[in-house]
Short mmCIF file of C-alpha atoms in Angstrom, two decimals:
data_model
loop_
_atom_site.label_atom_id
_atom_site.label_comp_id
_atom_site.label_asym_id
_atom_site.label_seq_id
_atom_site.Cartn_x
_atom_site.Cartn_y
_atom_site.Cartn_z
CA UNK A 1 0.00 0.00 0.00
CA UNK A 2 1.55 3.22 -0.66
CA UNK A 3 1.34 6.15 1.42
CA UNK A 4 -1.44 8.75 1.33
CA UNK A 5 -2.53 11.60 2.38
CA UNK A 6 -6.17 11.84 3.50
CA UNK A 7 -8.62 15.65 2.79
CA UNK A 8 -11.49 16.38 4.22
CA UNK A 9 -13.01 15.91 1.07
CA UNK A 10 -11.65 12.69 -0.49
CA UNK A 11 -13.88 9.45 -0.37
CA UNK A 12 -12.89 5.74 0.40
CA UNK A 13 -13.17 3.24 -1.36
CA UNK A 14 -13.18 -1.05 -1.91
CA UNK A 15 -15.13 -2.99 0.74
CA UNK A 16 -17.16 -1.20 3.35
CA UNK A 17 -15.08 1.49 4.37
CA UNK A 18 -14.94 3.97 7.56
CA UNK A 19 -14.80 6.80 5.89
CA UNK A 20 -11.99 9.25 7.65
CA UNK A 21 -12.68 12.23 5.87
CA UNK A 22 -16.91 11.78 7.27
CA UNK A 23 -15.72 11.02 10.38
CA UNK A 24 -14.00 14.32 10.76
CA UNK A 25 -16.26 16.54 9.66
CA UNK A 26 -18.58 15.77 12.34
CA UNK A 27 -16.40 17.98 14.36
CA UNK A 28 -13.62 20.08 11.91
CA UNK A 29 -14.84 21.51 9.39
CA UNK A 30 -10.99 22.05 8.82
CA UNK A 31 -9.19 18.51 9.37
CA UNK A 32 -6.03 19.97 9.57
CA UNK A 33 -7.22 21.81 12.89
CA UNK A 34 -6.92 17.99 14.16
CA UNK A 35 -4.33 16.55 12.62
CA UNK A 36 -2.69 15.48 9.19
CA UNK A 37 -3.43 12.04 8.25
CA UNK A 38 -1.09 9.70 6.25
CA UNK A 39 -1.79 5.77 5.36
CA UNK A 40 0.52 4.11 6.55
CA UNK A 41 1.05 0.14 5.71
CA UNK A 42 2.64 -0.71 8.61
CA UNK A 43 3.22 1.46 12.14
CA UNK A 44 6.37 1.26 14.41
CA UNK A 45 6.96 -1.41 16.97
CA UNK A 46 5.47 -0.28 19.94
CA UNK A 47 2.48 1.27 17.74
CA UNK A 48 2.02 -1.68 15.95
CA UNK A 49 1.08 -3.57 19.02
CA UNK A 50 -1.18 -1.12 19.97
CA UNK A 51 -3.32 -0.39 16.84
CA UNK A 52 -2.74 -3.57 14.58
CA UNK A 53 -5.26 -5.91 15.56
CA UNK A 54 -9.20 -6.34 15.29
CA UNK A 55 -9.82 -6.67 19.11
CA UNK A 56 -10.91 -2.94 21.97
CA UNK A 57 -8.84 -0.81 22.01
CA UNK A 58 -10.14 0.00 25.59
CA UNK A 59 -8.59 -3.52 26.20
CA UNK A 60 -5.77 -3.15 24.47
CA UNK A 61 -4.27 0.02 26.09
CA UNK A 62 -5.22 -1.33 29.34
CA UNK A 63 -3.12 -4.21 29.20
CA UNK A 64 -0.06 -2.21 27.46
CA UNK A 65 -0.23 0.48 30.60
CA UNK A 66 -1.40 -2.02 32.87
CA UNK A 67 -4.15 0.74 34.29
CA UNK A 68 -7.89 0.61 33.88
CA UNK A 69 -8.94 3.46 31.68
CA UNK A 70 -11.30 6.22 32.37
CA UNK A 71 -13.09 7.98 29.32
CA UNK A 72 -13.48 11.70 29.13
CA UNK A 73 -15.76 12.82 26.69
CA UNK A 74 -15.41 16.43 25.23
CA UNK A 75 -18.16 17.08 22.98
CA UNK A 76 -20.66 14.86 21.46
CA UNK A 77 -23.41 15.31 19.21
CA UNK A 78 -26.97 13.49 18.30
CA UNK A 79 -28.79 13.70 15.40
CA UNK A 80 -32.47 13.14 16.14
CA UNK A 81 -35.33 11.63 14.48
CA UNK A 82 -36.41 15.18 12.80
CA UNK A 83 -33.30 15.86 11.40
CA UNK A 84 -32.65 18.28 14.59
CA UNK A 85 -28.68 18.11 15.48
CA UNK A 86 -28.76 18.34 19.77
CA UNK A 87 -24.69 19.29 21.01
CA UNK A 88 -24.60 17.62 24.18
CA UNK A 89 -21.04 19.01 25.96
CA UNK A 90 -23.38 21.30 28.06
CA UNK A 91 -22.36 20.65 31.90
CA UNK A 92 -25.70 21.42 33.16
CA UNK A 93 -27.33 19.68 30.53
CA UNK A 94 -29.98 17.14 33.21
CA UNK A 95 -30.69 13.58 33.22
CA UNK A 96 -33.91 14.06 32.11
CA UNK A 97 -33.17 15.73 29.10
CA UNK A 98 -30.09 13.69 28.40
CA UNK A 99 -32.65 10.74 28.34
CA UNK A 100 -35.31 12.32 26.03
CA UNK A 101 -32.65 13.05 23.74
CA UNK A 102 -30.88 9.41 23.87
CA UNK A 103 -34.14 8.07 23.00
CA UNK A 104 -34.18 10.29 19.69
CA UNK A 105 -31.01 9.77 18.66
CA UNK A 106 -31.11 8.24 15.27
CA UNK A 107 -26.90 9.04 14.96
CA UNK A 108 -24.48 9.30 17.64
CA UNK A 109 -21.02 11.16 18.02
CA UNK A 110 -18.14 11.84 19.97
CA UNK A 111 -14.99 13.16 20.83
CA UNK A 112 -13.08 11.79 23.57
CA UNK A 113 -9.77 11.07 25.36
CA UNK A 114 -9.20 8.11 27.85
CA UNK A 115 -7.26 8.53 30.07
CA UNK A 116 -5.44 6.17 33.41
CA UNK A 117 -7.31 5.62 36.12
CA UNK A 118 -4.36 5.96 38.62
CA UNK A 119 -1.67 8.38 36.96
CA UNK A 120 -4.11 10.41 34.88
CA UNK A 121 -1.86 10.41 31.39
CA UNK A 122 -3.90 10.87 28.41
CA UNK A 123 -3.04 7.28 26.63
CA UNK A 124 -5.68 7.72 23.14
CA UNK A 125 -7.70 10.08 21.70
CA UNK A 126 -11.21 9.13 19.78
CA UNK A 127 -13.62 9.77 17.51
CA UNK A 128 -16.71 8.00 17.31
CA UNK A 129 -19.64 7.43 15.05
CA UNK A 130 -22.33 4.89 16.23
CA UNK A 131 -26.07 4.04 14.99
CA UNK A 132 -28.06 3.35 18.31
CA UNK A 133 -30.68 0.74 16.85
CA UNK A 134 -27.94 -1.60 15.94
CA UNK A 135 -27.42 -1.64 19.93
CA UNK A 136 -29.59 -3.00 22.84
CA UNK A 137 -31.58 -0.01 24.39
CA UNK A 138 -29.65 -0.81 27.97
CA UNK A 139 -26.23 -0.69 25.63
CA UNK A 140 -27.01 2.41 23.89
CA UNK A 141 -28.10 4.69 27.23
CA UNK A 142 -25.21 3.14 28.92
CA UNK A 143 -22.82 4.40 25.99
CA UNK A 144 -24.77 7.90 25.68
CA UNK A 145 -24.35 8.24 29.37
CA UNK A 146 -20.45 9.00 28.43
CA UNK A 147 -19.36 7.59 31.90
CA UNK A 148 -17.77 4.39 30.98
CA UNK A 149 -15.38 3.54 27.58
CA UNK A 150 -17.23 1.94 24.98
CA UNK A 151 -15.45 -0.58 24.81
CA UNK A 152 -16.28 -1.77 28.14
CA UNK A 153 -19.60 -1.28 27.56
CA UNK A 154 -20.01 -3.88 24.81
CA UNK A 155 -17.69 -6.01 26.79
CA UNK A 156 -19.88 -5.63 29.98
CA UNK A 157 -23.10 -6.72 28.05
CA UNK A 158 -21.50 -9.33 26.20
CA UNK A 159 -22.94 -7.64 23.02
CA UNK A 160 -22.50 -10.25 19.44
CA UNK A 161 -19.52 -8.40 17.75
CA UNK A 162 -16.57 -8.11 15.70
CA UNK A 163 -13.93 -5.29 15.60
CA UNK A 164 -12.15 -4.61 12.43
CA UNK A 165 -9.29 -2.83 11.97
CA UNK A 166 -9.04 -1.04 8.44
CA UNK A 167 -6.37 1.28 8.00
CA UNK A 168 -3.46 2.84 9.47
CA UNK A 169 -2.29 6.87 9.50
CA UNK A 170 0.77 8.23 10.12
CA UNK A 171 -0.58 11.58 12.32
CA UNK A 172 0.53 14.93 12.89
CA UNK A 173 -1.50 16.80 15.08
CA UNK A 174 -2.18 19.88 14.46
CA UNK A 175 -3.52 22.50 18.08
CA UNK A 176 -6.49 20.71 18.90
CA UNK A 177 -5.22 17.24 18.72
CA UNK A 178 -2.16 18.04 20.73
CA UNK A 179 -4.11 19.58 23.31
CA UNK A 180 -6.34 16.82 23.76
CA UNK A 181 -3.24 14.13 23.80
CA UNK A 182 -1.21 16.57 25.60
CA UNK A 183 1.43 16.11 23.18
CA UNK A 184 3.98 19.05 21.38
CA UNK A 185 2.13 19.90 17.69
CA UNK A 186 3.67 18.19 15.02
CA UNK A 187 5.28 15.43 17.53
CA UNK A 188 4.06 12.21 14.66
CA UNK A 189 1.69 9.46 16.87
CA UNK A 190 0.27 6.34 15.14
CA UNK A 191 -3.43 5.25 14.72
CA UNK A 192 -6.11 3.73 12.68
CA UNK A 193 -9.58 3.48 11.60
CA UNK A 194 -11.92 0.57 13.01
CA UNK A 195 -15.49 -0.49 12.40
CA UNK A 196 -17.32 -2.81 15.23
CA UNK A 197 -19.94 -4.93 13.83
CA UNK A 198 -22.94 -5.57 16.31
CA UNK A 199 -24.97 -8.52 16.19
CA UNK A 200 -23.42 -8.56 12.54
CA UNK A 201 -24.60 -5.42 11.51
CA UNK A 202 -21.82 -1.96 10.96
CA UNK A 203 -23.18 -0.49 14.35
CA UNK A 204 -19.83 1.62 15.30
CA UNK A 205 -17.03 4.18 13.08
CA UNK A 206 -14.10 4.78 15.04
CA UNK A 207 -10.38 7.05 14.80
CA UNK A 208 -8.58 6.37 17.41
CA UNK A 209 -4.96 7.40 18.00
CA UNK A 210 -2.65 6.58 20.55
CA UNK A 211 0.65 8.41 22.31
#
């Protein structure tokens, strides 16, 4: 595979694809603000381990830092049945509402860091893209509730799926990714794009990059 340079504009294509360049405009309308994204075939050692496999990531940097992981989510975003788009990063947003609006939600996405439970170091950054009805209704208001990684989540209710990993990008963040991974801008860091399959349906679009 050679090496390429993703835009916000450019489409995949082949087999069912997460599309990168969708998957970032659900939050930058510039995707450079983020980061610079490169296919890679192959990552470095260490982040080659982390990212080049089809099983949770939530797992996966667990057992590399030996440290449960907490998730912090920054800003997410539904997309209701009307066609109404509800931005859901609102501290004082209540329970109530968070639960009318969860059982809306006909798209579902977020930005998010997780982080170690014990030292606190920012270990992955994530974006997410997830149809609810391919989930459980216990699943899905568990996931919206943003309290618990996603991962564990599926893991918890022993949900029917499949992760697959699909490519790998060479990243340079740009400001808002280093501030989130609380790395130096233009510092390179590894990661990929993933789908999970629910109950054998494409339920869940991920990024995720790793320090």
């Amino acid at each position: 595979m050679s090496d390429k340079t993703i835009s916000a504009a450019e489409p995949q294509s082949g087999r069912h694809q997460v599309n990168i360049a969708s998957l970032l405009a659900e939050f930058y309308a510039s995707t450079s603000t983020l980061a610079t994204f490169e296919e890679v075939a192959e990552c470095p050692p260490i982040y080659g381990q982390l990212l080049d496999h089809h099983s949770h990531m939530t797992v996966t940097v667990e057992a590399f830092h030996k440290d449960e992981v907490d998730v912090v989510v920054h800003r997410s975003r539904s997309v209701l049945d009307d066609g109404e788009s509800v931005w859901q990063n609102d501290p004082l947003l209540k329970t109530d509402a968070r639960l009318a609006i969860a059982e809306r939600t006909v798209t579902y996405s977020r930005e998010i860091t997780l982080v170690t439970h014990n030292t606190g170091k920012v270990v992955q950054y994530g974006l997410v893209r997830l149809d609810p009805s391919t989930l459980g209704r216990e699943v899905w208001l568990e996931i919206a509730s943003g309290e618990i990684p996603l991962g564990r989540v599926l893991i918890k209710h022993n949900v029917l799926r499949s992760v697959e990993r699909y490519q790998l990008w060479k990243v340079t963040p740009g400001v808002a990714l280093a501030s989130l991974l609380k790395t130096d801008p233009g510092e390179t860091v590894y990661g990929r794009t993933a789908l999970i399959r629910c109950n054998d349906q494409p339920a869940i679009e991920l990024i995720e990059i790793v320090r």
